Amino acid sequence: MKKIGVVTSGGDAPGMNATIRAVTRIAHSKKFQVLGFQKGWEGLITNTFTPLTPRSVGGIIQLGGTILLTSRCSEFKKKEGIKKAAKTLALNKIDGLIVIGGNGSMKGALELSKKTRTLIVGIPATIDNDVFGTDETIGFDTAVNTAVAEIDKIRDTAISHERVFIVEVMGRTRGFLALTVGLTVGAETILVPEVNYKKEEIFRTIRESTAKGKKSGIIVAAEGVGDNRVLAREIEENTGTEVRISILGYAQRGGTPTARSRFLASLFANEAVELLSKGQGSKVVGLQNGKVTSIKLEKSCNTKKPLDLSLLKLANVLAT
Ligand code: F6P
């Protein structure tokens, strides 16, 4: 192992820079060279990279985003694109590649691993926390804290106006962010893509809250559950409660990474470089029951991470 590549791919996540920094410094401690490929898979297809040194990654641990930039690269979804990326790895004599990203990036890493001798290790970094093989992804804790801080502010005006707010958080297909945020802000209702909710249930919950003397409320909804504007109107029509919507959007993807996200970044980077230095590839590193470990890349890509729906019931009890 003499030379490794590193790439950040897909939706960015706070902590990606801390990860790039740790990968670079740990690799250099082992006398590896490090090439940082730009703009996700696009950089591998176009052979666009910058050498990374311990100095070039100074002062970035606290920065959101990724100094390597990222992309959602449609060309990489085609065989041609993967072949070009494999050629770039061979051309630069890259012995190991570390892919920092979410589910989609791990799937891309798996496809690339089938077309190259370069050893590939994934580091799960996404605010969605939906990568199988790790209890927590880099960036998730930061996005949770960003959303909680915003919803605490929204609760002030909900109380002042005696309104219900539907707060939309990120998570197109999975509800890890919505569930964790909902529980930690004391939401009366949490809507996740994994559960086909019944509108009548929502109306009933709001009517019961009102009957118990609650004058305002928070509904946390993952963006993937549907059109929240329609839901807002139907709640007003069916309960007589004033409803407003707040979409937290891309603020959840940025900001300075929390200590937790930085901590995971350092531990996952160490595990990833260690695996490569031992000649192990096609793995995804992760945290399982408090322990840093790794699983097969294929297993991670082919397994849907379960969402603990019992937390929805807990949230209901806590919000009575
Ligand atoms: O994967 C992270 C994520 O932020 C999702 O929560 C969200 O649905 C998606 O990315 C948005 O994708 P894009 O940045 O391409 O609009």
CSV table of C-alpha atoms and ligand atoms in Angstrom, one decimal:
chain,number,residue,atom,x,y,z
A,1,MET,CA,0.0,0.0,0.0
A,2,LYS,CA,1.7,3.2,-1.1
A,3,LYS,CA,-0.9,5.5,-2.5
A,4,ILE,CA,-4.6,6.0,-1.5
A,5,GLY,CA,-7.3,8.1,-3.1
A,6,VAL,CA,-10.1,9.8,-1.2
A,7,VAL,CA,-13.4,11.1,-2.5
A,8,THR,CA,-16.5,12.7,-1.0
A,9,SER,CA,-19.7,11.8,-2.9
A,10,GLY,CA,-23.4,12.4,-2.9
A,11,GLY,CA,-25.2,14.8,-0.5
A,12,ASP,CA,-22.6,16.6,1.7
A,13,ALA,CA,-22.6,16.2,5.4
A,14,PRO,CA,-21.0,18.1,8.3
A,15,GLY,CA,-17.9,16.2,9.3
A,16,MET,CA,-16.7,15.3,5.8
A,17,ASN,CA,-13.8,17.7,6.2
A,18,ALA,CA,-12.9,16.2,9.5
A,19,THR,CA,-12.9,12.9,7.8
A,20,ILE,CA,-10.7,14.1,4.9
A,21,ARG,CA,-8.3,15.6,7.5
A,22,ALA,CA,-8.1,12.4,9.5
A,23,VAL,CA,-7.7,10.1,6.5
A,24,THR,CA,-4.9,12.3,5.2
A,25,ARG,CA,-2.9,12.6,8.4
A,26,ILE,CA,-3.3,8.9,9.4
A,27,ALA,CA,-2.3,7.8,5.8
A,28,HIS,CA,0.8,10.1,5.9
A,29,SER,CA,1.8,8.7,9.3
A,30,LYS,CA,2.0,5.4,7.4
A,31,LYS,CA,4.0,7.0,4.6
A,32,PHE,CA,1.2,6.7,2.1
A,33,GLN,CA,0.6,9.3,-0.5
A,34,VAL,CA,-2.9,10.8,-0.6
A,35,LEU,CA,-4.8,12.0,-3.7
A,36,GLY,CA,-8.1,13.9,-3.1
A,37,PHE,CA,-10.4,13.4,-6.1
A,38,GLN,CA,-12.7,16.4,-6.8
A,39,LYS,CA,-16.5,16.6,-7.0
A,40,GLY,CA,-17.2,13.0,-6.1
A,41,TRP,CA,-17.2,10.3,-8.8
A,42,GLU,CA,-16.9,13.1,-11.5
A,43,GLY,CA,-13.3,13.6,-10.3
A,44,LEU,CA,-12.5,9.9,-10.8
A,45,ILE,CA,-14.1,9.9,-14.3
A,46,THR,CA,-12.1,13.1,-15.3
A,47,ASN,CA,-9.0,12.2,-13.4
A,48,THR,CA,-9.2,15.5,-11.4
A,49,PHE,CA,-7.4,15.4,-8.1
A,50,THR,CA,-5.3,17.3,-5.7
A,51,PRO,CA,-2.5,15.9,-3.6
A,52,LEU,CA,-3.4,16.0,0.1
A,53,THR,CA,-0.8,16.6,2.8
A,54,PRO,CA,-1.0,17.1,6.6
A,55,ARG,CA,-0.6,20.8,6.0
A,56,SER,CA,-3.2,21.0,3.2
A,57,VAL,CA,-5.9,19.7,5.6
A,58,GLY,CA,-5.0,22.1,8.4
A,59,GLY,CA,-7.8,24.3,9.7
A,60,ILE,CA,-10.7,22.3,8.2
A,61,ILE,CA,-11.9,20.1,11.1
A,62,GLN,CA,-14.5,22.7,12.1
A,63,LEU,CA,-15.7,23.4,8.6
A,64,GLY,CA,-19.0,22.0,7.2
A,65,GLY,CA,-19.2,20.9,3.6
A,66,THR,CA,-16.2,19.3,1.8
A,67,ILE,CA,-13.0,20.9,0.5
A,68,LEU,CA,-13.0,18.2,-2.2
A,69,LEU,CA,-16.5,19.3,-3.3
A,70,THR,CA,-19.0,16.6,-4.2
A,71,SER,CA,-21.7,15.7,-6.7
A,72,ARG,CA,-24.4,13.3,-7.7
A,73,CYS,CA,-22.8,12.0,-10.8
A,74,SER,CA,-25.2,10.5,-13.3
A,75,GLU,CA,-22.4,9.4,-15.7
A,76,PHE,CA,-21.1,7.1,-12.9
A,77,LYS,CA,-24.4,5.2,-13.0
A,78,LYS,CA,-23.4,3.9,-16.4
A,79,LYS,CA,-20.9,1.1,-17.1
A,80,GLU,CA,-18.8,3.6,-19.2
A,81,GLY,CA,-18.4,5.9,-16.3
A,82,ILE,CA,-17.4,3.2,-13.9
A,83,LYS,CA,-14.8,1.9,-16.5
A,84,LYS,CA,-13.4,5.4,-16.8
A,85,ALA,CA,-13.1,5.7,-13.0
A,86,ALA,CA,-11.3,2.3,-12.8
A,87,LYS,CA,-8.9,3.5,-15.5
A,88,THR,CA,-8.1,6.6,-13.5
A,89,LEU,CA,-7.3,4.4,-10.5
A,90,ALA,CA,-5.0,2.2,-12.6
A,91,LEU,CA,-3.4,5.2,-14.3
A,92,ASN,CA,-2.5,6.8,-11.0
A,93,LYS,CA,-1.5,3.5,-9.4
A,94,ILE,CA,-3.9,4.0,-6.6
A,95,ASP,CA,-3.7,1.0,-4.2
A,96,GLY,CA,-6.6,2.0,-2.0
A,97,LEU,CA,-9.7,4.3,-2.3
A,98,ILE,CA,-11.7,5.7,0.6
A,99,VAL,CA,-15.2,6.7,-0.4
A,100,ILE,CA,-16.9,9.2,2.1
A,101,GLY,CA,-20.7,9.4,1.6
A,102,GLY,CA,-24.1,7.9,2.1
A,103,ASN,CA,-26.1,5.0,0.7
A,104,GLY,CA,-25.8,5.9,-2.9
A,105,SER,CA,-22.1,6.4,-2.7
A,106,MET,CA,-21.6,3.0,-1.0
A,107,LYS,CA,-23.5,1.4,-3.9
A,108,GLY,CA,-21.3,3.2,-6.4
A,109,ALA,CA,-18.2,2.0,-4.5
A,110,LEU,CA,-19.5,-1.5,-4.7
A,111,GLU,CA,-19.9,-1.3,-8.5
A,112,LEU,CA,-16.5,0.2,-8.9
A,113,SER,CA,-14.9,-2.4,-6.6
A,114,LYS,CA,-16.0,-5.1,-9.2
A,115,LYS,CA,-14.1,-3.3,-12.0
A,116,THR,CA,-10.8,-2.5,-10.3
A,117,ARG,CA,-8.0,-4.1,-8.3
A,118,THR,CA,-7.8,-1.0,-6.1
A,119,LEU,CA,-9.0,-1.9,-2.6
A,120,ILE,CA,-12.1,0.2,-1.7
A,121,VAL,CA,-13.3,1.1,1.8
A,122,GLY,CA,-16.5,3.2,2.5
A,123,ILE,CA,-16.9,5.7,5.3
A,124,PRO,CA,-20.6,6.4,6.1
A,125,ALA,CA,-21.2,10.2,6.1
A,126,THR,CA,-24.7,11.4,5.5
A,127,ILE,CA,-27.3,13.3,7.5
A,128,ASP,CA,-29.8,10.6,6.7
A,129,ASN,CA,-28.2,8.0,9.0
A,130,ASP,CA,-29.5,5.3,6.7
A,131,VAL,CA,-26.4,3.2,6.0
A,132,PHE,CA,-26.6,-0.4,7.1
A,133,GLY,CA,-23.7,-1.4,9.2
A,134,THR,CA,-23.4,1.6,11.4
A,135,ASP,CA,-25.6,2.8,14.3
A,136,GLU,CA,-24.6,6.4,13.4
A,137,THR,CA,-23.2,8.2,10.3
A,138,ILE,CA,-20.9,11.2,10.3
A,139,GLY,CA,-23.1,14.4,10.1
A,140,PHE,CA,-26.3,12.9,11.5
A,141,ASP,CA,-25.7,14.4,15.0
A,142,THR,CA,-24.9,17.8,13.5
A,143,ALA,CA,-28.1,17.8,11.4
A,144,VAL,CA,-30.2,16.7,14.5
A,145,ASN,CA,-28.8,19.5,16.6
A,146,THR,CA,-29.4,22.0,13.8
A,147,ALA,CA,-33.0,20.9,13.4
A,148,VAL,CA,-33.6,20.9,17.2
A,149,ALA,CA,-32.3,24.4,17.6
A,150,GLU,CA,-34.6,25.7,14.8
A,151,ILE,CA,-37.7,23.8,16.1
A,152,ASP,CA,-37.1,25.2,19.6
A,153,LYS,CA,-37.5,28.7,18.0
A,154,ILE,CA,-40.5,27.6,16.0
A,155,ARG,CA,-42.2,26.4,19.2
A,156,ASP,CA,-42.0,29.9,20.7
A,157,THR,CA,-44.2,31.3,17.9
A,158,ALA,CA,-46.4,28.3,17.9
A,159,ILE,CA,-47.1,28.9,21.6
A,160,SER,CA,-47.6,32.7,21.1
A,161,HIS,CA,-50.1,32.2,18.3
A,162,GLU,CA,-51.6,29.0,19.6
A,163,ARG,CA,-50.8,27.3,16.3
A,164,VAL,CA,-49.7,23.8,15.1
A,165,PHE,CA,-46.6,23.8,13.0
A,166,ILE,CA,-45.7,21.1,10.5
A,167,VAL,CA,-41.9,21.2,10.4
A,168,GLU,CA,-40.4,19.4,7.4
A,169,VAL,CA,-36.9,17.9,7.9
A,170,MET,CA,-34.7,16.2,5.4
A,171,GLY,CA,-35.0,12.5,4.6
A,172,ARG,CA,-36.5,11.7,1.2
A,173,THR,CA,-36.8,8.0,1.8
A,174,ARG,CA,-35.9,7.3,5.4
A,175,GLY,CA,-37.1,8.7,8.7
A,176,PHE,CA,-34.1,8.5,11.0
A,177,LEU,CA,-33.7,12.2,11.1
A,178,ALA,CA,-37.4,12.9,11.6
A,179,LEU,CA,-37.7,10.3,14.3
A,180,THR,CA,-34.7,11.5,16.3
A,181,VAL,CA,-35.5,15.2,15.9
A,182,GLY,CA,-39.2,14.6,16.7
A,183,LEU,CA,-38.4,12.7,19.9
A,184,THR,CA,-35.9,15.3,21.0
A,185,VAL,CA,-38.1,18.3,20.5
A,186,GLY,CA,-41.1,16.7,22.1
A,187,ALA,CA,-43.2,16.7,18.9
A,188,GLU,CA,-46.8,15.7,19.3
A,189,THR,CA,-46.7,13.8,15.9
A,190,ILE,CA,-43.8,12.4,13.9
A,191,LEU,CA,-44.3,11.4,10.2
A,192,VAL,CA,-41.7,9.1,8.6
A,193,PRO,CA,-41.7,7.6,5.1
A,194,GLU,CA,-41.6,4.0,6.6
A,195,VAL,CA,-45.2,4.4,8.0
A,196,ASN,CA,-48.3,5.1,5.9
A,197,TYR,CA,-50.0,7.5,8.3
A,198,LYS,CA,-53.7,8.0,8.4
A,199,LYS,CA,-54.8,11.7,8.3
A,200,GLU,CA,-57.7,10.8,10.6
A,201,GLU,CA,-55.1,9.7,13.2
A,202,ILE,CA,-53.4,13.1,13.0
A,203,PHE,CA,-56.7,14.9,13.4
A,204,ARG,CA,-57.6,12.8,16.4
A,205,THR,CA,-54.3,13.5,18.1
A,206,ILE,CA,-54.7,17.2,17.7
A,207,ARG,CA,-58.3,17.1,18.9
A,208,GLU,CA,-57.2,15.1,22.0
A,209,SER,CA,-54.3,17.5,22.6
A,210,THR,CA,-56.7,20.4,22.5
A,211,ALA,CA,-59.1,18.6,24.8
A,212,LYS,CA,-56.3,18.1,27.3
A,213,GLY,CA,-55.7,21.9,27.2
A,214,LYS,CA,-52.8,22.0,24.8
A,215,LYS,CA,-53.0,25.2,22.7
A,216,SER,CA,-50.2,24.5,20.2
A,217,GLY,CA,-48.2,21.7,18.8
A,218,ILE,CA,-45.3,20.5,16.6
A,219,ILE,CA,-45.6,17.9,13.8
A,220,VAL,CA,-42.1,16.8,12.5
A,221,ALA,CA,-42.4,15.3,9.0
A,222,ALA,CA,-39.7,13.8,6.9
A,223,GLU,CA,-39.7,15.5,3.4
A,224,GLY,CA,-40.5,12.1,1.9
A,225,VAL,CA,-43.9,11.6,3.5
A,226,GLY,CA,-45.9,13.7,1.0
A,227,ASP,CA,-47.2,17.2,0.4
A,228,ASN,CA,-47.3,18.9,3.8
A,229,ARG,CA,-49.2,21.9,2.4
A,230,VAL,CA,-52.2,19.7,1.7
A,231,LEU,CA,-52.0,18.1,5.1
A,232,ALA,CA,-51.8,21.6,6.8
A,233,ARG,CA,-55.0,22.7,5.0
A,234,GLU,CA,-56.8,19.4,5.9
A,235,ILE,CA,-55.8,19.7,9.6
A,236,GLU,CA,-57.3,23.2,9.7
A,237,GLU,CA,-60.5,22.1,8.1
A,238,ASN,CA,-60.8,19.0,10.3
A,239,THR,CA,-59.8,20.4,13.7
A,240,GLY,CA,-60.3,24.2,13.5
A,241,THR,CA,-56.6,24.7,14.6
A,242,GLU,CA,-54.5,27.2,12.8
A,243,VAL,CA,-51.6,25.4,11.0
A,244,ARG,CA,-48.4,26.8,9.5
A,245,ILE,CA,-45.5,25.0,7.8
A,246,SER,CA,-41.7,25.5,8.2
A,247,ILE,CA,-39.3,23.7,5.9
A,248,LEU,CA,-35.8,23.5,7.5
A,249,GLY,CA,-34.2,22.5,4.2
A,250,TYR,CA,-30.5,22.7,3.4
A,251,ALA,CA,-29.5,24.3,6.7
A,252,GLN,CA,-29.5,20.7,8.0
A,253,ARG,CA,-26.7,19.8,5.5
A,254,GLY,CA,-24.3,22.6,6.6
A,255,GLY,CA,-22.8,24.2,9.7
A,256,THR,CA,-19.8,23.4,11.8
A,257,PRO,CA,-19.8,19.7,12.7
A,258,THR,CA,-20.6,18.8,16.3
A,259,ALA,CA,-18.0,17.2,18.5
A,260,ARG,CA,-19.8,13.9,18.0
A,261,SER,CA,-19.6,14.2,14.2
A,262,ARG,CA,-15.9,15.1,14.4
A,263,PHE,CA,-15.3,12.2,16.8
A,264,LEU,CA,-16.9,9.7,14.5
A,265,ALA,CA,-14.9,11.2,11.6
A,266,SER,CA,-11.6,10.5,13.3
A,267,LEU,CA,-12.5,7.0,14.4
A,268,PHE,CA,-14.0,5.9,11.1
A,269,ALA,CA,-11.0,7.4,9.2
A,270,ASN,CA,-8.6,5.5,11.4
A,271,GLU,CA,-10.5,2.2,10.8
A,272,ALA,CA,-10.6,2.8,7.1
A,273,VAL,CA,-6.9,3.5,6.7
A,274,GLU,CA,-6.1,0.5,9.0
A,275,LEU,CA,-8.1,-1.8,6.8
A,276,LEU,CA,-6.3,-0.7,3.7
A,277,SER,CA,-2.9,-0.9,5.3
A,278,LYS,CA,-3.8,-4.6,6.1
A,279,GLY,CA,-4.8,-5.2,2.5
A,280,GLN,CA,-8.5,-5.4,3.2
A,281,GLY,CA,-11.1,-3.8,0.9
A,282,SER,CA,-14.7,-4.0,-0.1
A,283,LYS,CA,-15.7,-2.9,3.4
A,284,VAL,CA,-17.7,-0.2,5.1
A,285,VAL,CA,-16.6,1.0,8.5
A,286,GLY,CA,-19.1,1.9,11.2
A,287,LEU,CA,-20.1,2.0,14.8
A,288,GLN,CA,-21.9,-1.0,16.3
A,289,ASN,CA,-23.0,-0.9,19.9
A,290,GLY,CA,-20.3,1.6,20.7
A,291,LYS,CA,-17.5,-0.3,18.9
A,292,VAL,CA,-15.8,0.8,15.7
A,293,THR,CA,-15.9,-2.1,13.2
A,294,SER,CA,-16.6,-2.8,9.6
A,295,ILE,CA,-18.9,-5.0,7.4
A,296,LYS,CA,-18.8,-6.2,3.9
A,297,LEU,CA,-19.6,-3.4,1.4
A,298,GLU,CA,-22.0,-5.8,-0.4
A,299,LYS,CA,-23.9,-6.5,2.8
A,300,SER,CA,-24.2,-2.9,3.6
A,301,CYS,CA,-25.6,-2.0,0.1
A,302,ASN,CA,-28.0,-4.9,0.0
A,303,THR,CA,-29.5,-4.5,3.5
A,304,LYS,CA,-32.1,-1.9,4.5
A,305,LYS,CA,-31.2,-0.4,7.9
A,306,PRO,CA,-34.2,-0.9,10.2
A,307,LEU,CA,-35.9,2.1,11.9
A,308,ASP,CA,-36.9,1.5,15.5
A,309,LEU,CA,-40.6,2.3,15.2
A,310,SER,CA,-41.2,1.7,18.9
A,311,LEU,CA,-39.7,5.2,19.3
A,312,LEU,CA,-42.8,6.6,17.7
A,313,LYS,CA,-44.9,5.2,20.5
A,314,LEU,CA,-42.4,6.6,23.1
A,315,ALA,CA,-42.7,10.0,21.4
A,316,ASN,CA,-46.5,9.8,21.7
A,317,VAL,CA,-46.3,9.0,25.4
A,318,LEU,CA,-43.8,11.8,26.1
A,319,ALA,CA,-45.9,14.3,24.2
A,320,THR,CA,-49.2,13.7,26.2
B,1,F6P,O1,-29.0,12.4,1.3
B,1,F6P,C1,-29.0,13.5,2.1
B,1,F6P,C2,-30.1,14.4,1.6
B,1,F6P,O2,-29.9,15.7,2.3
B,1,F6P,C3,-31.5,13.9,1.8
B,1,F6P,O3,-31.9,14.0,3.2
B,1,F6P,C4,-32.2,14.8,0.9
B,1,F6P,O4,-33.5,14.3,0.5
B,1,F6P,C5,-31.3,14.8,-0.3
B,1,F6P,O5,-30.0,14.7,0.2
B,1,F6P,C6,-31.4,16.1,-1.1
B,1,F6P,O6,-30.6,15.9,-2.3
B,1,F6P,P1,-30.0,17.1,-3.1
B,1,F6P,O7,-28.9,17.7,-2.3
B,1,F6P,O8,-29.4,16.4,-4.4
B,1,F6P,O9,-31.1,18.0,-3.4
